[in-house]
Every structure is written in structure tokens, then in C-alpha cells.
mmCIF file of C-alpha atoms in Angstrom:
data_model
loop_
_atom_site.group_PDB
_atom_site.id
_atom_site.type_symbol
_atom_site.label_atom_id
_atom_site.label_comp_id
_atom_site.label_asym_id
_atom_site.label_seq_id
_atom_site.Cartn_x
_atom_site.Cartn_y
_atom_site.Cartn_z
ATOM 1 C CA MET A 1348 -0.110 -0.017 0.009
ATOM 2 C CA ASP A 1349 1.371 3.543 -0.833
ATOM 3 C CA LEU A 1350 0.976 6.513 1.347
ATOM 4 C CA ARG A 1351 -2.287 7.694 -0.301
ATOM 5 C CA GLU A 1352 -3.964 4.271 0.346
ATOM 6 C CA VAL A 1353 -2.819 4.470 4.033
ATOM 7 C CA MET A 1354 -4.141 7.933 4.531
ATOM 8 C CA GLY A 1355 -7.390 6.994 2.796
ATOM 9 C CA ALA A 1356 -7.934 4.095 5.049
ATOM 10 C CA ILE A 1357 -7.293 6.179 8.184
ATOM 11 C CA LEU A 1358 -9.702 8.848 7.014
ATOM 12 C CA THR A 1359 -12.405 6.374 6.258
ATOM 13 C CA PHE A 1360 -11.970 4.737 9.721
ATOM 14 C CA SER A 1361 -12.210 8.241 11.297
ATOM 15 C CA MET A 1362 -15.406 9.041 9.445
ATOM 16 C CA PHE A 1363 -17.078 5.915 10.849
ATOM 17 C CA VAL A 1364 -16.008 6.505 14.368
ATOM 18 C CA MET A 1365 -17.367 10.117 14.024
ATOM 19 C CA LEU A 1366 -20.661 8.889 12.560
ATOM 20 C CA GLY A 1367 -20.945 6.277 15.376
ATOM 21 C CA ASN A 1368 -20.483 8.981 18.010
ATOM 22 C CA MET A 1369 -23.048 11.214 16.380
ATOM 23 C CA ILE A 1370 -25.705 8.356 16.375
ATOM 24 C CA LYS A 1371 -24.805 7.547 19.993
ATOM 25 C CA ARG A 1372 -25.024 11.095 21.118
ATOM 26 C CA ASP A 1373 -28.100 12.317 19.254
ATOM 27 C CA HIS A 1374 -30.571 11.908 22.115
ATOM 28 C CA PHE A 1375 -30.865 12.416 25.936
ATOM 29 C CA ASP A 1376 -29.598 9.037 26.860
ATOM 30 C CA GLY A 1377 -26.957 10.241 29.287
ATOM 31 C CA ASP A 1378 -26.254 12.764 31.922
ATOM 32 C CA VAL A 1379 -27.822 16.167 30.895
ATOM 33 C CA LEU A 1380 -27.315 19.574 32.321
ATOM 34 C CA LEU A 1381 -29.697 21.245 34.657
ATOM 35 C CA ASP A 1382 -30.242 24.632 33.005
ATOM 36 C CA VAL A 1383 -29.959 27.320 35.742
ATOM 37 C CA PRO A 1384 -29.393 30.252 33.488
ATOM 38 C CA VAL A 1385 -26.504 32.534 34.023
ATOM 39 C CA THR A 1386 -28.794 35.590 34.312
ATOM 40 C CA SER A 1387 -30.899 33.762 36.968
ATOM 41 C CA ASN A 1388 -31.338 35.347 40.468
ATOM 42 C CA VAL A 1389 -30.691 31.831 41.922
ATOM 43 C CA GLY A 1390 -27.203 31.227 43.315
ATOM 44 C CA GLN A 1391 -25.210 28.809 41.373
ATOM 45 C CA ASP A 1392 -21.741 27.261 40.514
ATOM 46 C CA THR A 1393 -20.545 27.720 36.926
ATOM 47 C CA THR A 1394 -21.183 24.204 36.124
ATOM 48 C CA MET A 1395 -24.587 22.854 37.051
ATOM 49 C CA ALA A 1396 -25.666 19.460 38.411
ATOM 50 C CA ARG A 1397 -26.562 16.880 35.945
ATOM 51 C CA HIS A 1398 -29.420 14.588 35.851
ATOM 52 C CA SER A 1399 -29.981 11.421 33.886
ATOM 53 C CA LEU A 1400 -32.415 11.611 31.110
ATOM 54 C CA ALA A 1401 -33.547 8.692 28.674
ATOM 55 C CA GLN A 1402 -36.540 8.796 26.587
ATOM 56 C CA LEU A 1403 -42.276 9.576 25.375
ATOM 57 C CA PRO A 1404 -46.478 7.518 25.662
ATOM 58 C CA ASN A 1405 -46.178 4.122 27.119
ATOM 59 C CA GLU A 1406 -48.726 1.844 25.441
ATOM 60 C CA GLU A 1407 -48.968 -0.265 28.757
ATOM 61 C CA SER A 1408 -49.917 2.789 30.851
ATOM 62 C CA THR A 1409 -53.470 3.651 31.754
ATOM 63 C CA ASN A 1410 -55.302 6.922 32.250
ATOM 64 C CA SER A 1411 -56.411 5.967 35.700
ATOM 65 C CA ALA A 1412 -53.230 7.380 37.345
ATOM 66 C CA GLN A 1413 -53.290 7.003 41.098
ATOM 67 C CA GLN A 1414 -51.793 9.708 43.417
ATOM 68 C CA LEU A 1415 -49.024 8.178 45.496
ATOM 69 C CA LYS A 1416 -48.956 8.384 49.328
ATOM 70 C CA LEU A 1417 -46.225 10.209 51.276
ATOM 71 C CA CYS A 1418 -44.490 7.783 53.548
ATOM 72 C CA PHE A 1419 -45.146 10.053 56.569
ATOM 73 C CA ASN A 1420 -47.380 12.906 57.528
ATOM 74 C CA GLY A 1421 -46.372 16.320 58.964
ATOM 75 C CA SER A 1422 -48.049 15.782 62.248
ATOM 76 C CA SER A 1423 -45.736 12.857 63.084
ATOM 77 C CA LEU A 1424 -42.625 15.121 62.869
ATOM 78 C CA ARG A 1425 -41.572 16.590 66.163
ATOM 79 C CA LYS A 1426 -41.459 20.306 66.213
ATOM 80 C CA ALA A 1427 -38.772 21.987 68.250
ATOM 81 C CA GLN A 1428 -39.123 25.385 69.960
ATOM 82 C CA SER A 1429 -37.872 28.202 67.575
ATOM 83 C CA LYS A 1430 -34.372 29.613 68.069
ATOM 84 C CA GLY A 1431 -34.528 32.371 65.353
ATOM 85 C CA TYR A 1432 -35.536 32.984 61.839
ATOM 86 C CA VAL A 1433 -34.851 31.682 58.329
ATOM 87 C CA THR A 1434 -35.823 33.934 55.469
ATOM 88 C CA PHE A 1435 -35.576 33.380 51.698
ATOM 89 C CA SER A 1436 -37.039 34.656 48.399
ATOM 90 C CA LEU A 1437 -38.702 32.701 45.546
ATOM 91 C CA THR A 1438 -36.946 33.826 42.388
ATOM 92 C CA ASP A 1439 -37.376 33.186 38.574
ATOM 93 C CA GLY A 1440 -40.143 30.658 37.643
ATOM 94 C CA PRO A 1441 -42.138 27.939 39.547
ATOM 95 C CA GLU A 1442 -39.504 25.196 38.770
ATOM 96 C CA TYR A 1443 -37.176 27.183 40.991
ATOM 97 C CA HIS A 1444 -39.774 27.848 43.679
ATOM 98 C CA ILE A 1445 -40.181 24.084 44.499
ATOM 99 C CA SER A 1446 -36.512 23.620 45.037
ATOM 100 C CA GLN A 1447 -36.220 26.857 47.038
ATOM 101 C CA VAL A 1448 -39.035 26.134 49.340
ATOM 102 C CA ALA A 1449 -37.825 22.547 49.942
ATOM 103 C CA ASN A 1450 -34.267 23.739 50.759
ATOM 104 C CA ALA A 1451 -35.419 26.541 53.124
ATOM 105 C CA VAL A 1452 -37.812 24.106 55.037
ATOM 106 C CA LEU A 1453 -34.835 21.694 55.320
ATOM 107 C CA VAL A 1454 -32.439 24.373 56.722
ATOM 108 C CA ALA A 1455 -35.160 25.780 59.172
ATOM 109 C CA LYS A 1456 -35.911 22.260 60.403
ATOM 110 C CA HIS A 1457 -32.275 21.475 61.207
ATOM 111 C CA LEU A 1458 -31.582 24.737 62.836
ATOM 112 C CA GLY A 1459 -34.797 24.751 64.856
ATOM 113 C CA ALA A 1460 -35.673 28.040 63.350
ATOM 114 C CA THR A 1461 -38.997 29.772 62.366
ATOM 115 C CA LEU A 1462 -39.475 30.044 58.582
ATOM 116 C CA VAL A 1463 -40.576 33.426 57.346
ATOM 117 C CA LEU A 1464 -42.959 33.306 54.433
ATOM 118 C CA PRO A 1465 -41.024 34.361 51.308
ATOM 119 C CA ASP A 1466 -41.550 37.222 48.839
ATOM 120 C CA ILE A 1467 -41.413 36.404 45.149
ATOM 121 C CA ILE A 1468 -39.022 38.049 42.633
ATOM 122 C CA GLY A 1469 -40.077 37.140 38.961
ATOM 123 C CA SER A 1470 -37.568 36.504 36.108
ATOM 124 C CA GLU A 1471 -38.086 40.144 35.024
ATOM 125 C CA GLY A 1472 -37.534 41.471 38.510
ATOM 126 C CA GLU A 1473 -41.075 42.134 39.493
ATOM 127 C CA LYS A 1474 -41.863 41.630 43.164
ATOM 128 C CA ARG A 1475 -44.826 39.798 44.478
ATOM 129 C CA GLY A 1476 -46.235 38.665 47.879
ATOM 130 C CA PHE A 1477 -46.230 34.885 48.529
ATOM 131 C CA GLU A 1478 -50.071 34.941 48.945
ATOM 132 C CA GLU A 1479 -50.488 36.571 45.501
ATOM 133 C CA ILE A 1480 -49.377 33.283 43.916
ATOM 134 C CA TYR A 1481 -49.560 30.571 46.441
ATOM 135 C CA ASP A 1482 -52.117 29.497 49.175
ATOM 136 C CA ALA A 1483 -50.431 31.047 52.230
ATOM 137 C CA GLU A 1484 -52.982 29.654 54.681
ATOM 138 C CA ARG A 1485 -52.582 26.028 53.412
ATOM 139 C CA PHE A 1486 -48.762 26.343 53.430
ATOM 140 C CA MET A 1487 -48.787 27.576 57.067
ATOM 141 C CA SER A 1488 -51.233 25.098 58.447
ATOM 142 C CA SER A 1489 -49.666 22.107 56.542
ATOM 143 C CA MET A 1490 -46.159 22.954 57.884
ATOM 144 C CA SER A 1491 -47.442 23.426 61.503
ATOM 145 C CA GLY A 1492 -46.118 19.899 62.465
ATOM 146 C CA VAL A 1493 -42.806 20.496 60.824
ATOM 147 C CA VAL A 1494 -41.577 24.019 61.330
ATOM 148 C CA GLN A 1495 -43.211 27.200 62.614
ATOM 149 C CA VAL A 1496 -44.035 29.481 59.770
ATOM 150 C CA GLU A 1497 -44.714 33.298 60.193
ATOM 151 C CA ARG A 1498 -45.566 36.079 57.742
ATOM 152 C CA ARG A 1499 -42.931 38.697 56.866
ATOM 153 C CA ASN A 1500 -43.812 41.485 59.334
ATOM 154 C CA HIS A 1501 -40.644 42.203 61.091
ATOM 155 C CA PRO A 1502 -39.050 45.680 61.884
ATOM 156 C CA ASP A 1503 -35.983 47.113 60.153
ATOM 157 C CA SER A 1504 -33.863 46.103 63.126
ATOM 158 C CA PHE A 1505 -34.627 42.512 62.340
ATOM 159 C CA MET A 1506 -33.356 42.894 58.774
ATOM 160 C CA GLN A 1507 -30.124 44.701 59.869
ATOM 161 C CA ARG A 1508 -28.970 41.425 61.644
ATOM 162 C CA LEU A 1509 -29.801 39.333 58.583
ATOM 163 C CA VAL A 1510 -26.890 37.195 57.218
ATOM 164 C CA SER A 1511 -27.114 35.707 53.773
ATOM 165 C CA VAL A 1512 -25.744 32.250 53.210
ATOM 166 C CA LYS A 1513 -25.555 30.105 50.049
ATOM 167 C CA VAL A 1514 -26.765 26.512 50.719
ATOM 168 C CA PRO A 1515 -26.682 23.789 48.013
ATOM 169 C CA TYR A 1516 -30.093 22.208 47.112
ATOM 170 C CA ASN A 1517 -30.904 19.090 49.275
ATOM 171 C CA ALA A 1518 -28.001 20.006 51.604
ATOM 172 C CA ASN A 1519 -27.277 17.215 54.145
ATOM 173 C CA PRO A 1520 -27.436 17.800 57.939
ATOM 174 C CA GLY A 1521 -23.738 17.701 58.367
ATOM 175 C CA TYR A 1522 -23.336 20.585 55.866
ATOM 176 C CA ILE A 1523 -26.074 22.629 57.388
ATOM 177 C CA MET A 1524 -24.629 22.249 60.907
ATOM 178 C CA THR A 1525 -21.114 22.999 59.830
ATOM 179 C CA HIS A 1526 -21.619 25.921 57.487
ATOM 180 C CA VAL A 1527 -24.956 27.482 58.415
ATOM 181 C CA ASP A 1528 -25.496 26.821 62.072
ATOM 182 C CA PRO A 1529 -22.483 29.032 63.315
ATOM 183 C CA LEU A 1530 -23.914 31.994 61.399
ATOM 184 C CA PHE A 1531 -27.325 31.308 62.806
ATOM 185 C CA ARG A 1532 -26.203 30.979 66.325
ATOM 186 C CA ALA A 1533 -24.330 34.416 66.028
ATOM 187 C CA THR A 1534 -27.289 36.340 64.437
ATOM 188 C CA ARG A 1535 -30.385 34.200 64.990
ATOM 189 C CA ASN A 1536 -31.368 35.289 61.562
ATOM 190 C CA VAL A 1537 -30.157 33.856 58.283
ATOM 191 C CA ARG A 1538 -31.283 34.257 54.715
ATOM 192 C CA VAL A 1539 -31.029 31.194 52.566
ATOM 193 C CA ILE A 1540 -30.000 31.390 48.949
ATOM 194 C CA THR A 1541 -30.300 28.039 47.237
ATOM 195 C CA TYR A 1542 -27.747 27.076 44.584
ATOM 196 C CA PHE A 1543 -27.344 23.946 42.438
ATOM 197 C CA PRO A 1544 -23.785 22.494 42.770
ATOM 198 C CA SER A 1545 -21.933 20.688 40.104
ATOM 199 C CA VAL A 1546 -21.582 16.904 40.341
ATOM 200 C CA THR A 1547 -17.961 17.276 41.503
ATOM 201 C CA MET A 1548 -19.015 19.649 44.275
ATOM 202 C CA GLN A 1549 -21.831 17.493 45.641
ATOM 203 C CA ALA A 1550 -19.847 14.928 47.592
ATOM 204 C CA GLY A 1551 -20.208 15.558 51.352
ATOM 205 C CA ARG A 1552 -22.740 18.421 50.887
ATOM 206 C CA VAL A 1553 -25.933 17.054 49.487
ATOM 207 C CA ASP A 1554 -28.078 13.943 50.030
ATOM 208 C CA LYS A 1555 -29.150 11.831 46.994
ATOM 209 C CA ASP A 1556 -32.762 11.501 48.193
ATOM 210 C CA MET A 1557 -35.199 14.170 49.328
ATOM 211 C CA SER A 1558 -35.599 14.556 53.095
ATOM 212 C CA PRO A 1559 -39.115 13.968 54.777
ATOM 213 C CA TYR A 1560 -39.278 17.758 55.347
ATOM 214 C CA SER A 1561 -38.529 18.620 51.802
ATOM 215 C CA CYS A 1562 -41.064 15.968 50.620
ATOM 216 C CA TRP A 1563 -43.844 17.316 52.864
ATOM 217 C CA ALA A 1564 -43.081 20.984 51.819
ATOM 218 C CA THR A 1565 -43.038 20.090 48.146
ATOM 219 C CA PHE A 1566 -45.917 17.678 47.661
ATOM 220 C CA GLU A 1567 -48.250 18.592 50.470
ATOM 221 C CA ALA A 1568 -47.859 22.154 51.593
ATOM 222 C CA LEU A 1569 -47.048 24.188 48.361
ATOM 223 C CA ARG A 1570 -50.266 24.876 46.478
ATOM 224 C CA LEU A 1571 -51.396 27.666 44.049
ATOM 225 C CA LYS A 1572 -53.898 30.118 45.513
ATOM 226 C CA PRO A 1573 -57.485 28.954 44.781
ATOM 227 C CA GLU A 1574 -58.204 31.592 42.263
ATOM 228 C CA LEU A 1575 -55.157 30.735 40.165
ATOM 229 C CA GLN A 1576 -55.787 26.983 40.555
ATOM 230 C CA GLU A 1577 -59.343 27.615 39.147
ATOM 231 C CA VAL A 1578 -57.886 29.293 36.044
ATOM 232 C CA VAL A 1579 -55.521 26.287 35.477
ATOM 233 C CA ASN A 1580 -58.349 23.791 35.891
ATOM 234 C CA SER A 1581 -60.388 25.809 33.349
ATOM 235 C CA ILE A 1582 -57.605 25.820 30.737
ATOM 236 C CA VAL A 1583 -57.119 22.122 31.222
ATOM 237 C CA GLY A 1584 -60.803 21.578 30.543
ATOM 238 C CA ARG A 1585 -60.554 23.652 27.374
ATOM 239 C CA LEU A 1586 -57.528 21.880 26.070
ATOM 240 C CA LYS A 1587 -59.374 18.379 26.723
ATOM 241 C CA SER A 1588 -62.317 19.647 24.742
ATOM 242 C CA HIS A 1589 -60.318 20.227 21.665
ATOM 243 C CA GLY A 1590 -59.508 16.483 21.242
ATOM 244 C CA PRO A 1591 -61.788 13.616 20.437
ATOM 245 C CA ASP A 1592 -60.366 11.550 23.309
ATOM 246 C CA ARG A 1593 -60.506 14.409 25.891
ATOM 247 C CA GLN A 1594 -56.737 14.180 26.390
ATOM 248 C CA PHE A 1595 -53.741 16.350 25.684
ATOM 249 C CA VAL A 1596 -50.056 16.229 25.378
ATOM 250 C CA ALA A 1597 -47.927 18.933 26.933
ATOM 251 C CA VAL A 1598 -44.621 19.815 25.192
ATOM 252 C CA ASP A 1599 -42.126 22.128 26.870
ATOM 253 C CA TYR A 1600 -40.660 23.829 24.067
ATOM 254 C CA LYS A 1601 -39.616 27.551 24.093
ATOM 255 C CA GLY A 1602 -37.997 28.783 20.856
ATOM 256 C CA GLU A 1603 -35.769 31.337 22.563
ATOM 257 C CA MET A 1604 -33.782 28.567 24.156
ATOM 258 C CA LEU A 1605 -32.554 27.064 20.853
ATOM 259 C CA GLY A 1606 -29.009 28.321 19.908
ATOM 260 C CA THR A 1607 -28.326 29.421 23.512
ATOM 261 C CA SER A 1608 -25.830 27.942 25.934
ATOM 262 C CA THR A 1609 -28.571 25.652 27.260
ATOM 263 C CA CYS A 1610 -28.362 23.765 24.069
ATOM 264 C CA ARG A 1611 -24.586 24.098 23.492
ATOM 265 C CA SER A 1612 -23.240 23.165 26.928
ATOM 266 C CA ASN A 1613 -19.433 22.669 27.089
ATOM 267 C CA ALA A 1614 -20.012 20.178 29.971
ATOM 268 C CA ASN A 1615 -22.224 18.232 27.642
ATOM 269 C CA LYS A 1616 -20.231 18.532 24.521
ATOM 270 C CA GLY A 1617 -21.439 16.390 21.699
ATOM 271 C CA MET A 1618 -24.745 15.491 23.378
ATOM 272 C CA LYS A 1619 -28.107 16.628 22.105
ATOM 273 C CA ASN A 1620 -30.075 18.150 24.969
ATOM 274 C CA CYS A 1621 -32.883 20.028 23.245
ATOM 275 C CA TYR A 1622 -35.148 19.413 20.259
ATOM 276 C CA ASN A 1623 -36.841 21.766 17.665
ATOM 277 C CA PRO A 1624 -40.476 21.564 16.366
ATOM 278 C CA VAL A 1625 -39.533 19.570 13.304
ATOM 279 C CA GLU A 1626 -37.763 16.886 15.499
ATOM 280 C CA ILE A 1627 -40.683 16.824 17.784
ATOM 281 C CA ALA A 1628 -43.247 16.324 14.931
ATOM 282 C CA GLN A 1629 -41.032 13.593 13.511
ATOM 283 C CA PHE A 1630 -40.990 11.901 16.783
ATOM 284 C CA PHE A 1631 -44.720 11.891 17.261
ATOM 285 C CA GLN A 1632 -45.084 10.503 13.723
ATOM 286 C CA ARG A 1633 -42.554 7.829 14.381
ATOM 287 C CA ILE A 1634 -44.332 6.544 17.565
ATOM 288 C CA GLY A 1635 -47.738 6.701 15.767
ATOM 289 C CA TYR A 1636 -49.410 9.587 17.556
ATOM 290 C CA PRO A 1637 -52.808 10.274 16.162
ATOM 291 C CA GLN A 1638 -52.876 13.319 13.755
ATOM 292 C CA TYR A 1639 -55.624 15.066 15.605
ATOM 293 C CA SER A 1640 -54.345 14.765 19.121
ATOM 294 C CA THR A 1641 -54.324 18.032 21.198
ATOM 295 C CA ILE A 1642 -50.768 19.234 21.917
ATOM 296 C CA TYR A 1643 -50.057 22.130 24.163
ATOM 297 C CA VAL A 1644 -46.822 23.870 23.626
ATOM 298 C CA THR A 1645 -45.225 26.159 26.114
ATOM 299 C CA GLN A 1646 -43.921 28.549 23.548
ATOM 300 C CA SER A 1647 -45.094 31.977 24.480
ATOM 301 C CA GLU A 1648 -46.697 32.958 21.108
ATOM 302 C CA PRO A 1649 -47.560 30.847 18.058
ATOM 303 C CA GLY A 1650 -45.090 31.702 15.249
ATOM 304 C CA TYR A 1651 -43.167 30.365 12.236
ATOM 305 C CA SER A 1652 -41.098 28.027 14.462
ATOM 306 C CA LEU A 1653 -44.246 25.911 15.252
ATOM 307 C CA ARG A 1654 -45.358 25.727 11.719
ATOM 308 C CA SER A 1655 -43.950 22.418 11.082
ATOM 309 C CA LEU A 1656 -45.564 20.835 14.116
ATOM 310 C CA LYS A 1657 -48.911 22.546 13.328
ATOM 311 C CA ASP A 1658 -48.814 21.339 9.859
ATOM 312 C CA LEU A 1659 -48.781 17.623 10.889
ATOM 313 C CA TYR A 1660 -50.747 18.143 14.107
ATOM 314 C CA PRO A 1661 -53.372 20.791 13.548
ATOM 315 C CA ASN A 1662 -54.541 20.839 17.151
ATOM 316 C CA THR A 1663 -51.316 22.223 18.422
ATOM 317 C CA LEU A 1664 -52.023 25.083 20.825
ATOM 318 C CA THR A 1665 -50.292 27.716 22.764
ATOM 319 C CA LYS A 1666 -51.275 30.049 25.647
ATOM 320 C CA GLU A 1667 -52.450 32.629 22.991
ATOM 321 C CA ASP A 1668 -54.797 30.150 21.416
ATOM 322 C CA ILE A 1669 -56.290 28.724 24.614
ATOM 323 C CA MET A 1670 -56.534 31.724 26.965
ATOM 324 C CA GLN A 1671 -59.584 33.951 27.053
ATOM 325 C CA GLU A 1672 -59.239 37.627 26.581
ATOM 326 C CA ALA A 1673 -60.243 38.288 30.218
ATOM 327 C CA GLU A 1674 -57.487 36.028 31.439
ATOM 328 C CA LYS A 1675 -54.757 37.650 29.261
ATOM 329 C CA GLY A 1676 -55.633 41.087 30.587
ATOM 330 C CA GLY A 1677 -56.227 39.940 34.267
ATOM 331 C CA LEU A 1678 -55.014 37.254 36.396
ATOM 332 C CA LEU A 1679 -52.521 35.949 33.741
ATOM 333 C CA LYS A 1680 -51.189 39.250 32.436
ATOM 334 C CA SER A 1681 -47.686 38.845 34.017
ATOM 335 C CA LYS A 1682 -44.875 36.537 32.865
ATOM 336 C CA LEU A 1683 -44.794 34.789 36.209
ATOM 337 C CA GLU A 1684 -48.411 33.649 35.970
ATOM 338 C CA GLN A 1685 -47.872 32.458 32.439
ATOM 339 C CA GLU A 1686 -44.851 30.403 33.465
ATOM 340 C CA LEU A 1687 -46.960 28.910 36.304
ATOM 341 C CA ILE A 1688 -49.620 28.013 33.711
ATOM 342 C CA ASP A 1689 -46.974 26.167 31.670
ATOM 343 C CA PHE A 1690 -45.493 24.442 34.716
ATOM 344 C CA TYR A 1691 -48.890 23.073 35.968
ATOM 345 C CA LEU A 1692 -50.219 22.122 32.524
ATOM 346 C CA CYS A 1693 -47.230 20.040 31.985
ATOM 347 C CA SER A 1694 -47.675 18.497 35.408
ATOM 348 C CA VAL A 1695 -51.265 17.375 34.697
ATOM 349 C CA SER A 1696 -51.257 16.470 30.982
ATOM 350 C CA GLU A 1697 -51.867 12.835 30.008
ATOM 351 C CA VAL A 1698 -48.267 12.884 28.425
ATOM 352 C CA PHE A 1699 -45.403 15.198 28.994
ATOM 353 C CA VAL A 1700 -42.700 15.673 26.289
ATOM 354 C CA PRO A 1701 -39.632 17.750 27.494
ATOM 355 C CA ALA A 1702 -38.053 19.375 24.398
ATOM 356 C CA LYS A 1703 -34.923 20.297 26.391
ATOM 357 C CA SER A 1704 -33.356 19.087 29.675
ATOM 358 C CA GLY A 1705 -33.272 21.243 32.819
ATOM 359 C CA LEU A 1706 -34.821 22.099 36.002
ATOM 360 C CA PHE A 1707 -38.203 22.668 34.634
ATOM 361 C CA TYR A 1708 -38.218 19.106 33.223
ATOM 362 C CA ALA A 1709 -36.922 17.615 36.502
ATOM 363 C CA ASN A 1710 -39.546 19.287 38.833
ATOM 364 C CA VAL A 1711 -42.408 18.711 36.412
ATOM 365 C CA VAL A 1712 -41.418 14.993 36.599
ATOM 366 C CA GLY A 1713 -41.562 15.177 40.461
ATOM 367 C CA ASN A 1714 -44.980 16.460 40.346
ATOM 368 C CA ARG A 1715 -46.098 13.799 37.974
ATOM 369 C CA ILE A 1716 -44.504 11.129 40.015
ATOM 370 C CA ALA A 1717 -46.631 12.314 42.993
ATOM 371 C CA SER A 1718 -49.810 12.312 41.032
ATOM 372 C CA GLY A 1719 -49.072 8.898 39.181
ATOM 373 C CA LYS A 1720 -48.800 10.458 35.838
ATOM 374 C CA THR A 1721 -45.701 8.758 34.561
ATOM 375 C CA ASP A 1722 -46.143 8.960 30.834
ATOM 376 C CA ILE A 1723 -43.086 11.116 30.149
ATOM 377 C CA LEU A 1724 -41.423 10.664 26.789
ATOM 378 C CA VAL A 1725 -38.099 12.191 25.435
ATOM 379 C CA PRO A 1726 -37.917 12.586 21.568
ATOM 380 C CA ALA A 1727 -34.654 10.672 21.221
ATOM 381 C CA GLN A 1728 -33.374 10.223 17.658
ATOM 382 C CA ILE A 1729 -33.318 6.436 17.769
ATOM 383 C CA THR A 1730 -34.945 4.103 15.319
ATOM 384 C CA SER A 1731 -37.447 2.503 17.580
ATOM 385 C CA ASN A 1732 -41.083 3.368 16.882
ATOM 386 C CA LEU A 1733 -42.220 2.052 20.315
ATOM 387 C CA ALA A 1734 -43.168 4.818 22.763
ATOM 388 C CA GLN A 1735 -42.021 2.719 25.742
ATOM 389 C CA ASP A 1736 -38.426 2.876 24.356
ATOM 390 C CA HIS A 1737 -38.610 6.549 24.810
ATOM 391 C CA VAL A 1738 -39.706 6.760 28.494
ATOM 392 C CA SER A 1739 -37.713 9.186 30.598
ATOM 393 C CA SER A 1740 -35.112 7.356 32.695
ATOM 394 C CA TYR A 1741 -36.397 9.323 35.616
ATOM 395 C CA ILE A 1742 -39.278 6.915 35.384
ATOM 396 C CA SER A 1743 -37.802 3.744 33.751
ATOM 397 C CA LYS A 1744 -34.816 3.750 36.111
ATOM 398 C CA ARG A 1745 -36.772 5.293 39.054
ATOM 399 C CA SER A 1746 -33.849 7.648 39.292
ATOM 400 C CA HIS A 1747 -35.787 10.826 40.361
ATOM 401 C CA PRO A 1748 -35.265 11.847 44.050
ATOM 402 C CA ALA A 1749 -39.125 12.233 44.492
ATOM 403 C CA TYR A 1750 -39.348 8.524 44.567
ATOM 404 C CA ALA A 1751 -37.836 8.532 48.085
ATOM 405 C CA CYS A 1752 -40.921 10.392 49.290
ATOM 406 C CA PHE A 1753 -43.637 8.002 48.460
ATOM 407 C CA CYS A 1754 -44.607 4.509 49.639
ATOM 408 C CA GLN A 1755 -46.119 2.048 47.138
#
């Protein structure tokens, strides 16, 4: 063989290797970044924690989803006398709120502190009261057996003694007592800022499973205020009325995320962790989804980017399509309320399809596990046309931390 033949053989082999890697990595079958955006108000490390994703509906599943039962109840947890206060804020969207509440409750419980109801700071900087979005009375009464909860009504002198401390999500008791308790003892007043550590930073800091206190706060105490819940229920009813089978699929797709660092993570180089409408439509076709199924997409406005999905599935709807004019100008006029609608519609739909990985995906899955709605499919680019081959590994491998909260 001369030199040209040798070089040709090497190049051919390299092309096959590259092609193999492209096929292997063209779906969410490995660890995928949690997308805590750089512009977020949430504390964070530069490299976020990773969660395992696999792959959307399972023919063997049924529509009679049964809500799971928490393995304990709040009244069985001993409440210690308060030694001070833990404050915090809910920032960004509802997917962050769940983690922030769970973490603040966890810290307050281990410190023996009173938890102060948080304020809410939206992703656009707007400030809201907790009771404007969530059911404050339910939260306070539900947590009465776990930690004492008070409303935010303290004088300026109270705020002057406030010390802020960054705490990793799902911090273990050892970390809290070593890094937070000394500050709490000195001031009796700490402000918890939750952040999501990278995998390499988790060792010795966080627990794999959710604690009983976090479970109770997340799945029992935190609820939308009744007026907002009624709007969500009304929109669910309208979505179901569009389809012949009174069901709908929710797809978390936001066009502004395509081409951003969320889809081009260096820590996830070579892996595909978001999908566009063309790929989503092809996926639905491949698994045989009926043409006139109702599909709700979290994209803020219908536009050109959704045309390929709408062409194949005419019952593809967005908030603009389904919300009434009174809702657009009233209760749902702000971005925060619209984000809440997306989050809870994705939590209650018959099937959930995440078009990208991240915290939204992870916490929607937690809600769906709690309610028994485990039809969660990821549009992986694999040849199988069987829906069960695309079930999220959070479900197929029972790898989601929420499973530790529930008894079968």
C-alpha cells in the first residue's frame, strides 16, 4: 500500500468513528445539564448539576393514574421550639420555587428556626407577595407539624441582623450544621440562597434522596392560591375539549432557548439536550401519535417556528390560542403567572414531552410522580417506533429523588 492508500484508510475509519459518536449522542440518553441560566437570580456554580435523561407515551400505561401516598405525615414530625428565623425569596419561575421552598424548610428544620414566608421576585425583576401566587394559609397550616411559619412582618432592626448564606439544594444535615449553624447562632437570623452545585461539588454536601421535610413541603404544603388554580383547571378543561379523546399532550418547547448555551453546553459537549419543532413532529409520527391529538406547547406565542408541528398536528395550541381575553388582561397578564400555567399544565397532562433538559423538566417529573402520571417521553433520535423505548429514565430507572418520598 502506498501512502495515499494508508491515509485514505485512516480517514475512512475516522469518519465511521465520528458517525458512530453522532448516532450514539443524538438523544438524551446520558447525563444532561440542569439549565440554571447565568442571568438567574438563583445562586449557582458555573457548572450545574447533571441529571440522567432517557427517553415519550407508554402503550402499557393507563389513564387511571393514582396519586401516591407520602411515607409520613407532617403531624408525626416533632417540632422544636424556635431559636431564630430563616428567610428566603422565591426567584425566577415555578420550577425554582419548588426547590427553594424545599431547601429553606430543610434548613429551618435542622436549625430549629422559624421560617418566614418568602416574597417572590420574578424573572423580570417584578416583586410579589407569597399569597398573590400560592395558598399561604394552606402552607402555614400544613407545615405546623414540621416547622413554625410566620408572615413577613418584622421591623428594620430585624433585617439589619440578617446574614445571607448560600446553601446547596438538598444539603445534608452535616453541611447545614457545619456551614450554616455557626452563622445562625451568631445572628439568629439567616437568609438562605439556594444554589445547584456541580456533580464534583456535591460530595459531602448534599443527599441523594429528598428529606421527609422537603417532601412534605413540596408535595403537600405548596399549592397555588384557589383563584389561580381555578384558572389552571379551566384551561385544562378547554384543552381536553379540543381532542376527540379528551386528552392532551404537553410539550415544553420555548424557541428562545434554541441556539443558547442551554443547547450548547461545554459540559455536555457532543450530546443533544434540546429538540426543535421539526424533530418533535417527526418523533410523534414515528411513535404513531394520532394526527388530531391535542398538543399544548409552552412557547409564549404561536409563530413560524411551530409551523412544522402545526402542519402535521393541527390541534397544536399555545397560551395565545387557549387563554380567554379576560385572562390575558387579568390574572394571567404577567410573565410569572404564564410560567405557572406552563408548569402546571405540563404536570397534569396525559403525556409530557420535554424538548430540552433542565430544572423545569426535573421538577415537572417530580409533580407527575406524585400524582401517578408517569407517561413522560423524550424525543430521542433512535430508530425505535415504540413509545416505551422513549420513556424518561427518571421513570424507567426510578432515578428521580421524588421516589424516596412515596410509599407504594
